[in-house]
Short mmCIF file of C-alpha atoms and ligand atoms in Angstrom, two decimals:
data_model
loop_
_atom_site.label_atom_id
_atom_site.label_comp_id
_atom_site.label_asym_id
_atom_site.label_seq_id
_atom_site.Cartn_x
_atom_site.Cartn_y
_atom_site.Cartn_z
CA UNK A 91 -90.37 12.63 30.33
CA UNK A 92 -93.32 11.38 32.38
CA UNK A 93 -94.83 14.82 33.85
CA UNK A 94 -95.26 13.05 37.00
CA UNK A 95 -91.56 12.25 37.71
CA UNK A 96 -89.06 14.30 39.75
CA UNK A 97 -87.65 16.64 37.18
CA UNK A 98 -83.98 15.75 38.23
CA UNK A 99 -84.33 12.38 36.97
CA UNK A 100 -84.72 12.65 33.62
CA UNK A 101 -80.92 13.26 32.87
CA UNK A 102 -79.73 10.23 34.35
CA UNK A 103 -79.51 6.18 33.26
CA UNK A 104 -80.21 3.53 34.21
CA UNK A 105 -77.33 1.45 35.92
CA UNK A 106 -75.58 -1.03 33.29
CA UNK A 107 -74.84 -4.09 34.89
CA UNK A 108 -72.01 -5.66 32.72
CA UNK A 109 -71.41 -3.02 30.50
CA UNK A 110 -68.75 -4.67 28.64
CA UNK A 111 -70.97 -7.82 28.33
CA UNK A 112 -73.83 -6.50 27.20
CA UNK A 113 -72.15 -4.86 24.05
CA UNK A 114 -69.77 -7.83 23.39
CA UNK A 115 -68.92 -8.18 19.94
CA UNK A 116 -70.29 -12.13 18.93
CA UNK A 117 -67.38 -13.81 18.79
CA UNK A 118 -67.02 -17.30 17.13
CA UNK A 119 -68.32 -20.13 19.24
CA UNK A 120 -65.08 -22.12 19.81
CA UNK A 121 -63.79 -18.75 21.69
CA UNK A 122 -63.19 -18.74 25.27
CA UNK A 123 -64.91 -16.13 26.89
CA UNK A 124 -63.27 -14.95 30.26
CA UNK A 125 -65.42 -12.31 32.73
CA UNK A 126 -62.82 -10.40 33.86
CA UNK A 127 -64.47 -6.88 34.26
CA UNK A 128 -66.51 -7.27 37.52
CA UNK A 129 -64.09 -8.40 40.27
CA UNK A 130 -65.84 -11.76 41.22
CA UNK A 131 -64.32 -15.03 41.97
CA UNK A 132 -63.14 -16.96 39.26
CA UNK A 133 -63.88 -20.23 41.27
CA UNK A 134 -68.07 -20.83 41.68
CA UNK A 135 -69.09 -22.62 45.26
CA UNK A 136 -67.18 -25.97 45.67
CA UNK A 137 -69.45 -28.83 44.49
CA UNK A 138 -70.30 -29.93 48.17
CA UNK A 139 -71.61 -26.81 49.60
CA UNK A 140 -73.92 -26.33 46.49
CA UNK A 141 -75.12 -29.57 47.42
CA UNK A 142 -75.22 -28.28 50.97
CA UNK A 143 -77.48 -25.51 49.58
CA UNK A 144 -79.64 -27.51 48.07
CA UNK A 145 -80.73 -29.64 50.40
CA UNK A 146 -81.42 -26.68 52.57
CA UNK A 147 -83.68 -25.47 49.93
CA UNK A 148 -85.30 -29.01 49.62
CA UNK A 149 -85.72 -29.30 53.40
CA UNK A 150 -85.93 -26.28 54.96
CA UNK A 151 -86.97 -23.34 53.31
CA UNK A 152 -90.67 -23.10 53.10
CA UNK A 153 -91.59 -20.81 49.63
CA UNK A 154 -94.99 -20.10 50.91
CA UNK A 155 -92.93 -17.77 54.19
CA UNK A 156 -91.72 -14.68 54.47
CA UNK A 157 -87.48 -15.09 55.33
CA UNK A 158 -86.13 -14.50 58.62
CA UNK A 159 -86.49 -10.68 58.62
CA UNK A 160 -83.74 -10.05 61.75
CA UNK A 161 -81.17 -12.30 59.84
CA UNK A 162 -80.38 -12.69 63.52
CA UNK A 163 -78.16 -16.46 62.67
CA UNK A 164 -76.00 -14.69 59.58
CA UNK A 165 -75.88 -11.45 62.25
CA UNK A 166 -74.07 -13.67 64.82
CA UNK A 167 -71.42 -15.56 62.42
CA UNK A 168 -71.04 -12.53 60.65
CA UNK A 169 -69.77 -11.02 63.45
CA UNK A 170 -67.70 -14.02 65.12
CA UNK A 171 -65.98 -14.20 61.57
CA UNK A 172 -65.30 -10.28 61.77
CA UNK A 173 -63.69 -10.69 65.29
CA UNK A 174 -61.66 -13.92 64.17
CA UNK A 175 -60.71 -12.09 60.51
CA UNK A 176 -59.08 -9.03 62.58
CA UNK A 177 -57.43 -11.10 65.04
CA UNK A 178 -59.79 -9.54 68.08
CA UNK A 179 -61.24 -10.88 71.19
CA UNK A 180 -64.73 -13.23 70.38
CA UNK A 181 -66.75 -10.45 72.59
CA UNK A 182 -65.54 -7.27 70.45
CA UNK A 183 -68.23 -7.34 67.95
CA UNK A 184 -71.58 -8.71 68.29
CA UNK A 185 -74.52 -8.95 66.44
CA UNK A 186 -75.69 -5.12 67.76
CA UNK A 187 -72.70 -4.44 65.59
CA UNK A 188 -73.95 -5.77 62.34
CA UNK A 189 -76.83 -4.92 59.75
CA UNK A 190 -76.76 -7.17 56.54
CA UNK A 191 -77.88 -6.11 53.10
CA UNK A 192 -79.20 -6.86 49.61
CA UNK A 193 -75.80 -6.50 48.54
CA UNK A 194 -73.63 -3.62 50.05
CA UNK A 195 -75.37 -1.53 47.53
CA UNK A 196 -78.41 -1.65 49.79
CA UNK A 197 -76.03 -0.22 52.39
CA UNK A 198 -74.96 2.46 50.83
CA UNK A 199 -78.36 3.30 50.11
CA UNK A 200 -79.58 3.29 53.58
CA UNK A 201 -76.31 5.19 54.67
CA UNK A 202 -77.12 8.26 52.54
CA UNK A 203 -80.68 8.04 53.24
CA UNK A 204 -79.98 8.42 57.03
CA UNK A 205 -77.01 11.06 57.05
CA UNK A 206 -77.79 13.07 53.70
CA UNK A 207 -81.27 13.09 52.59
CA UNK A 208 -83.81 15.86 52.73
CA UNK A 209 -80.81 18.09 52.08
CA UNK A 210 -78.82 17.84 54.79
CA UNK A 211 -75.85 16.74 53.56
CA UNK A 212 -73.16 16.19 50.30
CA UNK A 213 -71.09 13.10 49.74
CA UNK A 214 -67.73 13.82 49.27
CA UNK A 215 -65.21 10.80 47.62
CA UNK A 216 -62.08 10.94 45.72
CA UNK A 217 -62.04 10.22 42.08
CA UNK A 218 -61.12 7.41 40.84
CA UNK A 219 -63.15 5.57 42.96
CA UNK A 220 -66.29 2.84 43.27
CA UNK A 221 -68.93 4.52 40.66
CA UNK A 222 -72.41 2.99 43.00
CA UNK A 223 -71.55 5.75 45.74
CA UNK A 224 -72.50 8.68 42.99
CA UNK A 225 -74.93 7.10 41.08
CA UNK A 226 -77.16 5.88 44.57
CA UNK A 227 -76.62 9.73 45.80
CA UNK A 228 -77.97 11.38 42.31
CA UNK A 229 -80.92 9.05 42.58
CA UNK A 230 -81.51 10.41 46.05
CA UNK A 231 -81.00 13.86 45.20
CA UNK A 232 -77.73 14.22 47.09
CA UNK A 233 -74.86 16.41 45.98
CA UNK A 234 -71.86 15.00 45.58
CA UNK A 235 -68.32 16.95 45.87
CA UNK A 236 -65.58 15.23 44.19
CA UNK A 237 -61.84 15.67 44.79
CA UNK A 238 -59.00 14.30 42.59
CA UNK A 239 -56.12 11.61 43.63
CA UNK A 240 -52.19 12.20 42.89
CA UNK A 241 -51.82 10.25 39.57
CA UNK A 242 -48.72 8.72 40.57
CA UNK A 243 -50.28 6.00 43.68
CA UNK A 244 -53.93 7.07 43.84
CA UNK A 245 -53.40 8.88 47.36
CA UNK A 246 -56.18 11.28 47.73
CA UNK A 247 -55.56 14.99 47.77
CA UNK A 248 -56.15 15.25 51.57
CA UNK A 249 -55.62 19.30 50.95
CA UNK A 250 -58.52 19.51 48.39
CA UNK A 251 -60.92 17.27 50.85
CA UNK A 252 -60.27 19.16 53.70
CA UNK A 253 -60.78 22.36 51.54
CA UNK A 254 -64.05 20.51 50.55
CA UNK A 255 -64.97 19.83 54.02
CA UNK A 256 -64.43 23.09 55.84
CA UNK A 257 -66.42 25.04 52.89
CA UNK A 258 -68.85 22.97 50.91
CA UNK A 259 -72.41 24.70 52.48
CA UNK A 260 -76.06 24.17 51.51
CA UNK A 261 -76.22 21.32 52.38
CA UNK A 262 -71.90 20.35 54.02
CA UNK A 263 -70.58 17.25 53.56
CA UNK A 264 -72.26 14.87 56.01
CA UNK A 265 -70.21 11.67 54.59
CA UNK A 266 -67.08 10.59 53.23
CA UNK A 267 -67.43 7.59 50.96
CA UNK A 268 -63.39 5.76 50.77
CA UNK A 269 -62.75 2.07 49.73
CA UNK A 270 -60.02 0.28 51.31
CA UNK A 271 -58.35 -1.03 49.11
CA UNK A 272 -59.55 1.47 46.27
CA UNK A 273 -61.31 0.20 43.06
CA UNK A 274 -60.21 0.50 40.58
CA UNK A 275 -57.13 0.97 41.64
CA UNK A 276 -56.12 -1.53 44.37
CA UNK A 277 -54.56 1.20 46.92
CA UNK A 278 -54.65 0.73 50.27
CA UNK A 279 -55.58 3.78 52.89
CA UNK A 280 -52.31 5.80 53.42
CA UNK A 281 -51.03 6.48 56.64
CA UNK A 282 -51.78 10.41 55.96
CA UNK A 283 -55.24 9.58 54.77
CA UNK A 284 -55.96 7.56 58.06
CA UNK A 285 -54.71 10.68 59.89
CA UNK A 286 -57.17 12.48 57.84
CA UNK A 287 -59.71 9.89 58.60
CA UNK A 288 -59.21 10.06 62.17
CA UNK A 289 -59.60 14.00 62.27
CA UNK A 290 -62.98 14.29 60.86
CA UNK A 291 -65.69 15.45 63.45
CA UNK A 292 -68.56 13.50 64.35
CA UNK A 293 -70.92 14.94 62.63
CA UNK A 294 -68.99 13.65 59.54
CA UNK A 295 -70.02 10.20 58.39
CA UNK A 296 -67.23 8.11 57.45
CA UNK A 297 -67.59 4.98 55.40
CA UNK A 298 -64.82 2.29 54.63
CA UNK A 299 -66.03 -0.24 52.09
CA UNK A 300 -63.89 -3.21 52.99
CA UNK A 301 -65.19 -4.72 49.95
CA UNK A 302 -61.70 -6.43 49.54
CA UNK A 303 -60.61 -7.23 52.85
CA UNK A 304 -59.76 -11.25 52.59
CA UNK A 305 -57.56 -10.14 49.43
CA UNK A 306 -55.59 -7.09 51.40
CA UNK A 307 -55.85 -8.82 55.13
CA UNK A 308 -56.27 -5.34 56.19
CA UNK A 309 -59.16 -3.82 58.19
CA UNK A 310 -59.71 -0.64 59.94
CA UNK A 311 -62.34 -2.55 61.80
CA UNK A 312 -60.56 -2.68 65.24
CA UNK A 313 -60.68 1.06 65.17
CA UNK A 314 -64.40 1.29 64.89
CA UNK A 315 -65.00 1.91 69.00
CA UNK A 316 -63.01 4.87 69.29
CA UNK A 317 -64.89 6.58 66.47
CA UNK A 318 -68.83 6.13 66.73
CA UNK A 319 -68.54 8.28 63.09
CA UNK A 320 -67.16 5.13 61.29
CA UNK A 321 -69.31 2.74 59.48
CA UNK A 322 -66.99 -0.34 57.79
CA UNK A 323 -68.58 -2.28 54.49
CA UNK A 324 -68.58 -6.15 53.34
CA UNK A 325 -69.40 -7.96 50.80
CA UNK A 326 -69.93 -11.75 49.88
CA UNK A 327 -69.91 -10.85 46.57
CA UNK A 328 -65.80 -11.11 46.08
CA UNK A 329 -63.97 -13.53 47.92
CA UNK A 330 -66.93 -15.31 49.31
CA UNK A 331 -67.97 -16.22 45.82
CA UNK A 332 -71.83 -15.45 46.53
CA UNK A 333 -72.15 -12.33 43.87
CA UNK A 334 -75.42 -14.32 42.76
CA UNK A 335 -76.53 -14.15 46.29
CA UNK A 336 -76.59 -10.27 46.58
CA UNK A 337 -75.30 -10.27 50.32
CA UNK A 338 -73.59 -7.07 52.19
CA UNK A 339 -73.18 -6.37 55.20
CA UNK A 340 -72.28 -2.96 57.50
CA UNK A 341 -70.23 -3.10 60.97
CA UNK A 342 -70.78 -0.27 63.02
CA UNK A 343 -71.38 1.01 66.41
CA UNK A 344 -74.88 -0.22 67.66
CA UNK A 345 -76.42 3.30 67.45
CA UNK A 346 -75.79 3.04 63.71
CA UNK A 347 -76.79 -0.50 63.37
CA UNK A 348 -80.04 0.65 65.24
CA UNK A 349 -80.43 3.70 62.42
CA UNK A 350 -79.52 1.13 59.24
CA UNK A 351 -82.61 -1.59 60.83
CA UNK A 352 -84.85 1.22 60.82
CA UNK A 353 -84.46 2.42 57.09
CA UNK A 354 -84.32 -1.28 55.52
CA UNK A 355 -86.58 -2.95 54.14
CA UNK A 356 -88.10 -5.42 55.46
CA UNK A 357 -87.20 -8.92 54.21
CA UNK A 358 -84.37 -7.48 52.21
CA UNK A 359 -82.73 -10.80 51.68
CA UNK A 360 -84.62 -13.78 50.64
CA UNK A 361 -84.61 -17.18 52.29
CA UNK A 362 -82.12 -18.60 49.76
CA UNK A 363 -79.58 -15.82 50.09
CA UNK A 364 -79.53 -16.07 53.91
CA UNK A 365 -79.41 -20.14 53.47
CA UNK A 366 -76.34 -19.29 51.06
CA UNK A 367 -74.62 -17.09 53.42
CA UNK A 368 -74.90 -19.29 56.31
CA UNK A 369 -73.00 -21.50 54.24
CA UNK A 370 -70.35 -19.33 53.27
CA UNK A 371 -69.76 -18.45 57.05
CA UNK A 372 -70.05 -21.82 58.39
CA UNK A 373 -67.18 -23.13 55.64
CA UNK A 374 -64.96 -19.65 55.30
CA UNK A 375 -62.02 -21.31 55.69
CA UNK A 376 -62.64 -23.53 53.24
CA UNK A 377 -63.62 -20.55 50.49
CA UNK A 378 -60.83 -18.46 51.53
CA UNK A 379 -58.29 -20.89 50.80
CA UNK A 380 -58.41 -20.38 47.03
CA UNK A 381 -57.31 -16.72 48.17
CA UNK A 382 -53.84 -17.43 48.21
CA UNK A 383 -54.03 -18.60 44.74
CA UNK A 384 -55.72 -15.78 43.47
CA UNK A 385 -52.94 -13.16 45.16
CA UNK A 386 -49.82 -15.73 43.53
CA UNK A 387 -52.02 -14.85 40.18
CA UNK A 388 -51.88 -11.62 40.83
CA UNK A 389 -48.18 -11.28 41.59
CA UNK A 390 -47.33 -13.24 38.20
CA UNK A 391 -50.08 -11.37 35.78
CA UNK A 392 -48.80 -8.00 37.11
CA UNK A 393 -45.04 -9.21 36.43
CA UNK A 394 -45.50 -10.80 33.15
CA UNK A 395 -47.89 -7.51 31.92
CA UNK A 396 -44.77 -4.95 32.84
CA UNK A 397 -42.73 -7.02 30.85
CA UNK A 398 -44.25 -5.34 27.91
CA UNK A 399 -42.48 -1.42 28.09
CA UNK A 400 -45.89 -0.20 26.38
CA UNK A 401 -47.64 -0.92 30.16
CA UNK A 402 -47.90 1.47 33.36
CA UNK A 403 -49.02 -1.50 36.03
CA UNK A 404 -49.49 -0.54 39.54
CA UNK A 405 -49.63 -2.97 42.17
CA UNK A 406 -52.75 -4.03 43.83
CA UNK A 407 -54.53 -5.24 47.37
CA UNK A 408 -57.24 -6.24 46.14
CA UNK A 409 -57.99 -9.34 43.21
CA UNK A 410 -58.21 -6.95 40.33
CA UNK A 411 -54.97 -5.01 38.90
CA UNK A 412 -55.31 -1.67 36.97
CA UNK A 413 -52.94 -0.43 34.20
CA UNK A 414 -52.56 2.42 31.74
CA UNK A 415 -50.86 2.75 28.88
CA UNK A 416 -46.94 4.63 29.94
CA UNK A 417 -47.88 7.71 27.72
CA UNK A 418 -49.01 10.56 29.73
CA UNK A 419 -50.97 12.10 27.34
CA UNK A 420 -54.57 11.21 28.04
CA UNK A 421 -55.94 12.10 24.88
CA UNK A 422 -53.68 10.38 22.26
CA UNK A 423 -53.66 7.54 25.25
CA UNK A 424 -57.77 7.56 25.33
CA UNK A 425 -58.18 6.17 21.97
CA UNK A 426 -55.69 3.65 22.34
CA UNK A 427 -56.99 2.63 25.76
CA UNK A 428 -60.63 2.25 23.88
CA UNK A 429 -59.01 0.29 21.38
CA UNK A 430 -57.39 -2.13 23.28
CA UNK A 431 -60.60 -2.76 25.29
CA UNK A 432 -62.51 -3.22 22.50
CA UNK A 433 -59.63 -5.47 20.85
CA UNK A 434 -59.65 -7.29 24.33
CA UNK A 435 -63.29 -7.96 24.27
CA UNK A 436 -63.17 -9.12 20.46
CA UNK A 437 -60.89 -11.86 21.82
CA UNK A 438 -63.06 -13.24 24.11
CA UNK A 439 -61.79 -11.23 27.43
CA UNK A 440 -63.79 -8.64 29.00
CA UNK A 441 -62.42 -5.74 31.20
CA UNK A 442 -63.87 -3.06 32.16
CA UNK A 443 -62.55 0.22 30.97
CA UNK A 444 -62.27 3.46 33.57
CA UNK A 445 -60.03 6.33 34.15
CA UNK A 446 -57.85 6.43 31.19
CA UNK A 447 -57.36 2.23 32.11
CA UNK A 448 -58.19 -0.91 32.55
CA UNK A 449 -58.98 -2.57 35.30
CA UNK A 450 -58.80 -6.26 34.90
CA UNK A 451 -59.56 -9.20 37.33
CA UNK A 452 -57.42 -11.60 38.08
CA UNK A 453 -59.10 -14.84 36.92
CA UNK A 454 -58.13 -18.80 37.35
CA UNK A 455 -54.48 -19.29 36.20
CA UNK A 456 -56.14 -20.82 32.93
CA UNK A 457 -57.90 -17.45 32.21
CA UNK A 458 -54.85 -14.81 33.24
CA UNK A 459 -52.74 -16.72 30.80
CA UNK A 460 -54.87 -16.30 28.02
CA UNK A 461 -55.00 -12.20 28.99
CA UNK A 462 -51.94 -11.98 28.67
CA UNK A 463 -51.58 -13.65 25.36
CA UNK A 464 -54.31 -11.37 24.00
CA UNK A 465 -52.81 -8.63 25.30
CA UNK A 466 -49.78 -9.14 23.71
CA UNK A 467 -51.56 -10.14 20.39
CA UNK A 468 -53.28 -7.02 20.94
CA UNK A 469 -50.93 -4.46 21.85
CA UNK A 470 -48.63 -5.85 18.74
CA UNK A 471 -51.42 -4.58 16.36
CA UNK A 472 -51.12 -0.74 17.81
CA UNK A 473 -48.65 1.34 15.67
CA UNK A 474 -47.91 3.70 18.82
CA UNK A 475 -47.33 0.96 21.11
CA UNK A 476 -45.35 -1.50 19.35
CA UNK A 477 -42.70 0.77 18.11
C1 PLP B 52 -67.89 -5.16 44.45
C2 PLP B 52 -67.97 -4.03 45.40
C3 PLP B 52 -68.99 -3.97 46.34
C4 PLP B 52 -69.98 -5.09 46.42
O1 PLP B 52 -71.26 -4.71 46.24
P1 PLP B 52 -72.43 -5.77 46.49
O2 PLP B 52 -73.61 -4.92 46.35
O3 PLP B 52 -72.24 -6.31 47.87
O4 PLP B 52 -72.28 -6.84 45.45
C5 PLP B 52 -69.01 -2.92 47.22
N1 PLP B 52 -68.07 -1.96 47.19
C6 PLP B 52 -67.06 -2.01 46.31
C7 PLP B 52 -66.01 -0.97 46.33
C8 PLP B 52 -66.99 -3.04 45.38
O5 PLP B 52 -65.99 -3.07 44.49
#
């Protein structure tokens, strides 16, 4: 370890993009090789607006400049586009309402760096649940309290987090990290766990990572003005097809807009991006529209995968689906979990393993097909499963 580095660093590593990816077995050539693991789009820009986009880089953005630093044209379509999405008056949210992001990740970041650093505060989230919330809080130095879900539909134990909130000291919990719907496993915020939301005091931080909102059409963002605690998440990484863009963005009372501006960076999004998400705003109608497709996909990959008896499938909001094996024995089920993954990605299709599952995205109707004929090819080859 360097001896000038913070001492509580030297346990942890570094971030692994694709993890499944980057260990891929080489498989032959003539393979197909579907990206399944990562929840993007399946579909890339349509021709015409990468066109778009590159004319705007030809004859408009000048390299030489520093971007647009107030992101002050995104800000404003960003939120007309929230206020259309949730079916709300054009004046609800404006762009004193909005902060964008390299990525929600950046976000996050500037969330626990103005409610929890210096020791002020703990995270607390529910497990299973998005792993950046954890990792960005240990890199910070924030504790983070963990309570369990009910294994049956992924509801959080609202007992054990109110337990955590009422007696986690040195520092308390300061925010509440939830996404809506939940990766990895596509549940949508329970009535009970909106009651819990709801209840939380003000000095409790409460973030809902909308991450999949133009998959589940549903939004707690109408609620934001009656609780200046609540921050809501976005991403154009998903259904706006811009993952290569690295754009996020936070709605949130203007208070905690004004807190987010003053932590960023400056310039945290570079000309391109912004010219890209201009883009995707100005045409979301047209990007959106494969998002019908993708949920029909959904429907019909989840049917045709509980065909096989072997499967545990649980149904999803969001444009990934996540399954287990119907054994409830974790251990035996571990192995055969790993194996299948492994056996998955030896075929050409990567998933990303988590939780005693998999969690797989639901590609083009090209790609889902050929899951589930691996699947089958692979879940044939397991002595415990096929019997
Ligand atoms: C994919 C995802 C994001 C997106 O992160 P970006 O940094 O915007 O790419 C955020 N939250 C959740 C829960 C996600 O699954």
């Amino acid at each position: 370890m360097l001896p000038f580095i913070r001492s509580d660093l030297a346990q942890f590593n570094a971030y692994k993009p694709h993890p499944s990816s980057d260990t891929a077995e080489p498989v032959d050539t003539s393979t197909q090789i579907d990206r399944l693991d990562t929840n993007e789009s399946a579909e890339d820009l349509p021709p015409q607006l990468k066109l778009e986009l590159v004319q705007t880089y030809q004859e408009l953005i000048e390299n030489n400049r520093y971007p647009d630093g107030g992101h002050e044209e995104l800000k404003n379509l960003i939120a007309s586009y929230v206020n259309e999405s949730a079916h709300l008056s054009p004046y609800v949210f404006s762009t004193a309402n909005i902060s964008v992001g390299n990525g929600s990740d950046e976000l996050i970041r500037s969330l626990l760096i103005a409610s929890c650093l210096s020791g002020e505060g703990s995270i607390l989230v529910a497990q299973p649940t998005f792993s950046m919330y954890g990792i960005l809080a240990q890199t910070l130095g924030i504790p983070m309290v963990t309570v369990p879900r009910k294994e049956t539909n992924f509801a959080i134990d609202l007992q054990a987090a109110q337990a955590a909130i009422e007696t986690t000291q040195h520092p308390p919990i300061r925010a509440v990290f939830v996404v809506h719907p939940n990766s990895p496993t596509g549940n949508t915020l329970t009535t009970p766990e909106l009651a819990w939301l709801r209840s939380l005091p003000e000095q409790v931080l409460v973030v809902i990572d909308e991450a999949y909102f133009e998959f589940s059409q549903t939004t707690l963002v109408g609620e934001l003005s009656q609780h200046p605690n609540w921050v809501v998440l976005r991403t154009f990484s998903k259904a706006f097809r811009l993952a290569a863009h690295r754009i996020g963005y936070c709605i949130a009372h203007p208070d905690a807009i004004a807190i987010l501006e003053k932590v960023r960076l400056p310039y945290n999004l570079s000309s391109f991006s912004l010219a890209a998400g201009l883009i995707a705003m100005n045409n979301h109608q047209l990007l959106l529209a494969s998002v019908p497709q993708t949920l029909a996909e959904r429907t019909k990959l989840i049917q045709a995968l509980r065909q096989n008896p072997a499967l545990k499938v649980w149904d999803s909001a969001a444009n990934f689906i996540f399954l287990r094996l119907q054994s409830n024995d974790f251990a035996s089920q571990g192995a055969d979990i790993k194996t299948i993954h492994q056996q998955l990605k030896a075929s050409g299709t990567l998933v990303r393993q988590i939780h005693h599952g998999l969690r797989i995205t639901v590609g083009t109707a090209i790609e889902n097909d050929r899951t589930l004929k691996r699947m089958q090819a692979v879940l044939a080859t397991l002595p415990c499963v096929s019997s």
